[in-house]
Coordinates of C-alpha atoms in Angstrom, one line a residue:
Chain A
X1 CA -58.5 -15.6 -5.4
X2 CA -55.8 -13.4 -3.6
X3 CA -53.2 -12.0 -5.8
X4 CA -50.8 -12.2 -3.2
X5 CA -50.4 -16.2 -2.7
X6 CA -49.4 -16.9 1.2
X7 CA -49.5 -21.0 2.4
X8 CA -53.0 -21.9 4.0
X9 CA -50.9 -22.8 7.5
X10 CA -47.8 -23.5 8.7
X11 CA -46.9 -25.2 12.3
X12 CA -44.4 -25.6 15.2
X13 CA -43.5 -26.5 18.2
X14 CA -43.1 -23.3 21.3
X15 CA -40.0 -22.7 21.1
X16 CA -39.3 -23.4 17.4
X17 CA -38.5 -21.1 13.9
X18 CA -41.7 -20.4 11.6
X19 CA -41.6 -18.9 8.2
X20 CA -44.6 -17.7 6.2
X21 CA -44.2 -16.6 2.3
X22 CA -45.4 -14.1 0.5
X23 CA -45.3 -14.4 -3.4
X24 CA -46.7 -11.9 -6.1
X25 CA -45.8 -10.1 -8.9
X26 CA -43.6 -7.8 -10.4
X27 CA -46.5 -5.1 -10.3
X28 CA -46.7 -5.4 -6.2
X29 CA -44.5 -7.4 -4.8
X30 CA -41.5 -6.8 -7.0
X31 CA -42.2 -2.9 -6.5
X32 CA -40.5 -0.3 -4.3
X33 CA -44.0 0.1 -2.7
X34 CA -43.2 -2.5 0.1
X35 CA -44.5 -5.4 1.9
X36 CA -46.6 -5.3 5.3
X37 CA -47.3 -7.8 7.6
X38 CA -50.4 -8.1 9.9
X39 CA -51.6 -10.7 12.9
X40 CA -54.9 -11.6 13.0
X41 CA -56.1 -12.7 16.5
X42 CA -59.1 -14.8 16.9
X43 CA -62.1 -12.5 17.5
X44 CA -60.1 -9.5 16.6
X45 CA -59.0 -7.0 14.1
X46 CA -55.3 -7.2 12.4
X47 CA -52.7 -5.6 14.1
X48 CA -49.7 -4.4 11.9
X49 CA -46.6 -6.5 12.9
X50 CA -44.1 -5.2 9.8
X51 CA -44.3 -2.2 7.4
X52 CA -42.0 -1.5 4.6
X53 CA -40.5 -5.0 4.3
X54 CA -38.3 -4.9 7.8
X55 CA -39.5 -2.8 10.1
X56 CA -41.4 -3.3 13.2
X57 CA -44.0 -1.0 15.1
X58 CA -43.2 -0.1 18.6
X59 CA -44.4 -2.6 20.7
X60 CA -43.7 -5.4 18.1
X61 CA -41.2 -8.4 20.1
X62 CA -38.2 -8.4 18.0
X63 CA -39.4 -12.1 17.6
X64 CA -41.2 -11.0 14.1
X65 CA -38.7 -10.3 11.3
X66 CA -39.5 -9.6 8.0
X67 CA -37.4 -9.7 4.3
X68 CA -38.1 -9.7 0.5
X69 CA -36.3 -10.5 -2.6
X70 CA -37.8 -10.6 -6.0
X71 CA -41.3 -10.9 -6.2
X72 CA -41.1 -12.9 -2.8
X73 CA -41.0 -12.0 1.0
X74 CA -41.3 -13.3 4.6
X75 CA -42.4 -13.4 7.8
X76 CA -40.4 -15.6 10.6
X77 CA -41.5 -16.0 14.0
X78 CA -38.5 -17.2 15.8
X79 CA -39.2 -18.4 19.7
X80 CA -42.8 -19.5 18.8
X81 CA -44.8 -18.8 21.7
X82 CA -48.4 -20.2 22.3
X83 CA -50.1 -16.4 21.7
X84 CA -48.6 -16.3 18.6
X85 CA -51.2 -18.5 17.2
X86 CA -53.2 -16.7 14.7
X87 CA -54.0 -15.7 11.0
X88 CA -51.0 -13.7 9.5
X89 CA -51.8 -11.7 6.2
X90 CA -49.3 -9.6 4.1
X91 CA -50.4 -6.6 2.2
X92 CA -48.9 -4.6 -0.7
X93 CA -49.8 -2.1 -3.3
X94 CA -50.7 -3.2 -7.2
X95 CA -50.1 -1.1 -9.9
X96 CA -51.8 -3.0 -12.5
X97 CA -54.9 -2.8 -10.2
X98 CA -53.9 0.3 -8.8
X99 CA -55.0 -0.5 -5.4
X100 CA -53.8 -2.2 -2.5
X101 CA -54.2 -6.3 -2.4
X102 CA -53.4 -9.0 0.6
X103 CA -52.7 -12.2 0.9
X104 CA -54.9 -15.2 1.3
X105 CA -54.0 -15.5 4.9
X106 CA -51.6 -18.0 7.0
X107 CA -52.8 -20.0 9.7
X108 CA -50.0 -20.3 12.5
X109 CA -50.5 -23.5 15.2
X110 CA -48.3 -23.8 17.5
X111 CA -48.3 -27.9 18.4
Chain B
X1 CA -53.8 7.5 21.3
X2 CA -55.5 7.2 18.0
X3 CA -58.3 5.1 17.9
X4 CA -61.3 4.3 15.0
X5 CA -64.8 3.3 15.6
X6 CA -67.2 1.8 13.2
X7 CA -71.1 2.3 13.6
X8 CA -74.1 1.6 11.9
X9 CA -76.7 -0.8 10.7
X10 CA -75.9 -4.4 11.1
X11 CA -78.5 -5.6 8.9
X12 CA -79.3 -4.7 5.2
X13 CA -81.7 -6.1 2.9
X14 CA -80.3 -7.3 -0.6
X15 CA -80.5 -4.5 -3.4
X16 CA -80.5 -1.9 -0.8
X17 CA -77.1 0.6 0.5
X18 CA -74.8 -0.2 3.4
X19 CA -74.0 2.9 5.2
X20 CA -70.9 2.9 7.7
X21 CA -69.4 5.9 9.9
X22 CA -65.6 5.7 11.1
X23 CA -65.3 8.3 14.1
X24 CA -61.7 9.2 15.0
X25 CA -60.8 10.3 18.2
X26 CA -57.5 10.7 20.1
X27 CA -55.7 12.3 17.2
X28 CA -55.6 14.4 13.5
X29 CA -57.1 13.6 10.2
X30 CA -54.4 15.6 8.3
X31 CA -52.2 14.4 5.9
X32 CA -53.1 10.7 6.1
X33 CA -55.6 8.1 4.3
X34 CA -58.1 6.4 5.5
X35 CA -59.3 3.1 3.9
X36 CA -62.3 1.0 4.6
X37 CA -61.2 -2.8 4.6
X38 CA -63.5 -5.7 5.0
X39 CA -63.6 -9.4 5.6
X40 CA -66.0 -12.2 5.1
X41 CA -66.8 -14.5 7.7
X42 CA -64.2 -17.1 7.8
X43 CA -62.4 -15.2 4.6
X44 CA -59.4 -13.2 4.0
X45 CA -59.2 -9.7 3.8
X46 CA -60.0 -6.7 1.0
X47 CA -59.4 -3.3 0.3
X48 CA -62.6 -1.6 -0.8
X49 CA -61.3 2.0 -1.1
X50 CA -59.4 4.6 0.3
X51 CA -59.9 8.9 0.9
X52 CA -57.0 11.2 1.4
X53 CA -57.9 13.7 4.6
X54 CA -58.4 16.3 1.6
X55 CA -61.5 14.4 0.0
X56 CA -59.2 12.4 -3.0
X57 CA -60.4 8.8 -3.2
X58 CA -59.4 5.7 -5.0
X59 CA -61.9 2.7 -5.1
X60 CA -61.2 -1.3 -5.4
X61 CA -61.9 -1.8 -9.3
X62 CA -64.0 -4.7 -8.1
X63 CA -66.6 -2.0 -6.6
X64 CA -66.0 0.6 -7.5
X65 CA -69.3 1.1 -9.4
X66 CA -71.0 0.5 -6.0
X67 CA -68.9 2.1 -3.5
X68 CA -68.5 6.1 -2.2
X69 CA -66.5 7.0 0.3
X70 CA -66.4 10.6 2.3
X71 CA -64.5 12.4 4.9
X72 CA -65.4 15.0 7.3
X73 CA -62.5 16.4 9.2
X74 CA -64.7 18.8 11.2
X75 CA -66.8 15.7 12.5
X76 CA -63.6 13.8 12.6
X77 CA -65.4 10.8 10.3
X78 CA -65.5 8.8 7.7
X79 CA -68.3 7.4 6.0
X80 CA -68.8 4.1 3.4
X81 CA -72.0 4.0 1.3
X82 CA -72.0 0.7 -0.5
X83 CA -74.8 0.4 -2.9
X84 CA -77.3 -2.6 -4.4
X85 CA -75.8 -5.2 -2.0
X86 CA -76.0 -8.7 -1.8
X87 CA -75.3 -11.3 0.7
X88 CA -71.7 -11.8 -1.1
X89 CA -71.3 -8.4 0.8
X90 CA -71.7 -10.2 3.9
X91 CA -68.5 -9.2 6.3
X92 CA -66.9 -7.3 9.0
X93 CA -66.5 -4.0 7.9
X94 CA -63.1 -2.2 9.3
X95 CA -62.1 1.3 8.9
X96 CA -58.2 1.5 9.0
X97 CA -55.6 4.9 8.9
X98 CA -53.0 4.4 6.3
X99 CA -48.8 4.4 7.2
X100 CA -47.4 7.7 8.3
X101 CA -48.3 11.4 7.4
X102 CA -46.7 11.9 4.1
X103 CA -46.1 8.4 2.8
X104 CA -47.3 7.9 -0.6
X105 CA -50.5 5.9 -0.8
X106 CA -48.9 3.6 -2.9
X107 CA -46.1 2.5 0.2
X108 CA -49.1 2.9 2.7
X109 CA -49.4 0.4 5.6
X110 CA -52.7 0.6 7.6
X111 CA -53.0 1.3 11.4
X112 CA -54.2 1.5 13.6
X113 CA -57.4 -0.5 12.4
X114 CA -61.1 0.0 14.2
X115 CA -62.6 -2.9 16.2
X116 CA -64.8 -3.9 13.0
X117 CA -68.5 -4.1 12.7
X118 CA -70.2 -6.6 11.3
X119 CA -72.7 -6.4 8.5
X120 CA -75.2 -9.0 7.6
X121 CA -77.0 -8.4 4.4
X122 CA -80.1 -10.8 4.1
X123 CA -84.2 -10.2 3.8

């Protein structure tokens, strides 16, 4: 069981507004250590999409946002495409397990 | 361009020790961590451990009675010895570079990542 609790998929239509959540604790989440987001293409390895709560790698479409307040944060995909279909994990650091942790994993479809 | 490539044995008996090697090309070892990261098949992702470029590690309290990791900076590599396996152990095994140079390991991100090999642990 992940300690970082993401929901198993979410879907939309091309075009459309996606959000994916991120809940933990205050002992990763909750920290200053921040939140990072990664997509997951079939077949591949993760490619970082957000580190540091907001901020996006170059090469990253200003499509993928990322916030976080409390023990929660986010990922929204606005302008769904078809390639952004994939598994979307976030990541953070635990100090009560003093080691980093990620989230079960999100499913995106794009209908 | 920095890029990571996992090798080695794709098949391990149970009770017996995965080895991996990470070889990084196209840019330094200094002043970063490097974690090994793996991924059942159709499963989510976990940490198993990470080394600093000066030989410091920290292991996933889960394994770390199993696990040893080691850097060589002359060989550009990293290595991941994970002993007495099982077929729970069963995964893609990726070798990732943590954040930016001087970024505490406890704000670290990880990329770029290796391709990923896979290791299949049965008799």
């Amino acid at each position: 069981q992940s300690v970082l609790t993401q929901p198993p998929s979410v879907s939309g239509a091309p075009g459309q507004r996606v959000t994916i959540s991120c809940t933990g604790s205050s002992s990763n989440v909750g920290t200053s250590y921040g939140v990072h987001w990664y997509q997951q293409l079939p077949g591949t390895a993760p490619r970082l999409l957000i580190y540091s709560d907001n901020n996006r790698p170059s090469g990253v479409p200003d499509r993928f946002s990322g916030s976080k307040s409390g023990t929660s944060a986010s990922l929204a995909i606005t302008g769904l495409q078809a390639e952004d279909e994939a598994d979307y994990y976030c990541q953070s650091y635990d100090s009560s397990l003093n080691g980093y942790v990620f989230g079960s994993g999100t499913e995106v479809t794009v209908l | 361009q920095l890029q990571l490539q996992e090798s080695g044995l794709g098949l391990v008996k149970p009770s017996e020790t995965l080895s991996l090697t990470c070889t990084v090309s196209g840019g330094s070892m200094t002043n970063y961590y490097w974690s090994w990261i793996r991924q059942p098949p159709g499963k989510g992702l976990e940490w198993i451990g990470y080394i600093y470029y000066n030989g410091n590690t920290n292991y996933n309290p889960s394994l770390k009675s199993r696990v040893t990791i080691s850097v060589d900076t002359s060989k550009m590599q990293l290595s991941l010895k994970l002993n007495s396996v099982t077929a729970a152990d069963t995964a893609v095994y990726y070798c990732a570079r943590g954040g930016a140079p001087g970024v505490p390991a406890t704000m670290n991100w990880f990329d770029p990542w290796g391709r990923g090999t896979l290791v299949n642990v049965s008799s």
